[in-house]
Amino acid sequence: MIESPEIGIQTINSNIYISGQLSDAQFQTVLNTSLSSVLCLRCAQEQGFKAEEKRQATAHGIAYSHRPISADALTYAVITQTLQEIDRLPRPLLISCRSAFRAGFIALLYLSTRNRLTMCETQSLQQRLGFDFSRKPTFQQWFEQYLMQYPLG
């Protein structure tokens, strides 16, 4: 629907997309699609954070949520609250961060928990989508811990 490899948007499923930081022109292009909401995972203190994205999105009638995630502040509660925010946001949804790493991390946890995937199914989906969390061990550990603690029943 809004996938655009030339501007770095990756389809996760028919209603969820991820991206790294988009340029102003790329963000304007995205705003003119059928997108219904944006979830920004960048911390306001990060270099290149664009506070004006919320204003731009809402001016186009697109819901915008800012839920910063960083490796040093990652907790079970932060992950759970972010996944609950995804539950509330209208679709189609774009999840963004600086490089799409955190967006992929959250999107995969969301799909795994909401679709009650086994660890094997989750790992298969992770490989299919091309996510390698091992290069950032904190995220790899939280990914595995969260899935082991998440109540499936």
C-alpha positions as a printed Julia matrix, in Angstrom:
153×3 Matrix{Float64}:
  0.0     0.0    0.0
  2.6     2.6    1.0
  5.75    0.51   0.63
  8.43    2.48  -1.08
 11.92    0.96  -1.13
 13.36    4.13  -2.69
 12.5     6.06   0.48
 13.14    3.19   2.85
  9.65    2.04   3.8
  9.33   -1.7    4.4
  6.05   -3.61   4.54
  5.61   -5.75   7.64
  2.05   -6.79   6.79
 -0.87   -5.18   4.93
 -1.4    -2.63   7.73
  2.02   -2.06   9.31
  5.07   -0.47   7.73
  8.43    0.57   9.14
 11.02    3.15   8.19
 14.11    4.93   9.34
 14.17    8.71   9.58
 12.6    10.17   6.47
 13.68   13.44   4.89
 11.15   16.27   4.9
 10.29   15.54   1.25
  9.93   11.8    1.91
  7.69   12.46   4.93
  5.47   14.74   2.83
  5.2    11.98   0.21
  4.17    9.48   2.89
  1.57   11.9    4.25
 -0.14   11.91   0.86
 -0.74    8.15   0.89
 -3.52    6.19   2.58
 -1.58    6.2    5.85
 -3.76    6.61   8.95
 -1.15    6.91  11.7
  2.53    7.3   12.54
  4.31    5.94  15.61
  7.69    7.6   16.17
 10.11    5.69  18.41
 12.9     8.3   18.34
 13.98   10.08  21.5
 13.58   13.85  21.3
 17.27   14.25  22.23
 18.47   12.2   19.26
 20.31   14.11  16.58
 17.97   14.65  13.65
 14.73   14.22  15.63
 11.98   16.18  13.86
  9.47   17.59  16.31
  7.47   19.13  13.45
  6.4    15.69  12.16
  3.5    15.6   14.62
  2.13   18.91  13.38
  2.57   17.88   9.75
  0.88   14.51  10.27
 -2.09   15.88  12.19
 -2.54   18.62   9.58
 -3.09   15.78   7.07
 -5.59   14.05   9.37
 -3.08   11.38  10.36
 -2.82   10.24  13.99
  0.65   10.69  15.43
  2.13    9.1   18.55
  5.59    9.6   20.02
  6.79    6.73  22.23
 10.57    7.01  22.54
 12.54    3.79  22.89
 16.24    3.54  23.66
 18.44    0.6   24.62
 19.29    2.09  28.0
 15.64    2.69  28.96
 14.14   -0.53  27.6
 11.89   -2.37  30.06
  9.05   -4.86  29.94
  6.64   -2.0   30.73
  8.0     0.24  27.94
  7.61   -2.55  25.4
  4.12   -3.45  26.63
  2.94    0.17  26.56
  4.31    0.61  23.05
  2.54   -2.54  21.83
 -0.68   -1.31  23.45
 -0.25    2.0   21.64
 -0.03    0.1   18.37
 -3.31   -1.62  19.29
 -4.95    1.81  19.63
 -3.6     3.45  16.49
 -5.63    3.31  13.27
 -4.3     1.43  10.25
 -2.38    1.6    8.02
  0.4     2.48  10.47
  3.98    3.6    9.88
  6.42    2.89  12.74
  9.61    4.93  12.45
 12.91    5.52  14.18
 16.38    6.61  13.07
 17.42    3.49  11.14
 14.27    1.29  11.25
 16.01   -1.05  13.75
 13.79   -0.18  16.73
 10.76   -0.02  14.42
 11.49   -3.56  13.21
 12.06   -4.72  16.78
  8.67   -3.39  17.95
  6.82   -4.48  14.79
  8.08   -8.05  15.12
  7.23   -8.2   18.82
  3.78   -6.86  17.97
  3.12   -9.48  15.29
  4.52  -12.27  17.42
  2.49  -11.45  20.52
 -0.75  -10.46  18.81
 -0.71  -13.5   16.51
  0.48  -15.79  19.33
  3.4   -17.09  17.3
  5.71  -19.73  18.71
  9.39  -18.87  19.12
 10.13  -20.93  16.01
  7.47  -19.1   13.98
  8.77  -15.77  15.25
 12.34  -16.62  14.29
 11.16  -17.66  10.83
  9.3   -14.36  10.42
 12.33  -12.48  11.72
 14.51  -14.1    9.06
 11.95  -13.53   6.3
 11.74   -9.84   7.17
 15.53   -9.57   7.41
 15.77   -8.45  11.04
 19.05   -9.22  12.83
 18.87   -8.07  16.43
 22.16   -9.77  17.34
 24.14   -6.69  16.31
 22.57   -4.88  19.29
 22.68   -7.38  22.15
 20.41   -5.38  24.47
 17.6    -5.58  21.94
 18.25   -9.27  21.25
 18.06  -10.03  24.97
 14.87   -8.01  25.45
 13.32   -9.59  22.37
 13.87  -13.1   23.71
 12.98  -12.21  27.32
  9.78  -10.45  26.34
  8.56  -13.37  24.25
  9.35  -15.83  27.03
  7.45  -13.73  29.59
  4.52  -12.76  27.4
  1.32  -14.56  28.46
 -0.02  -16.52  25.51
 -3.16  -17.83  27.16
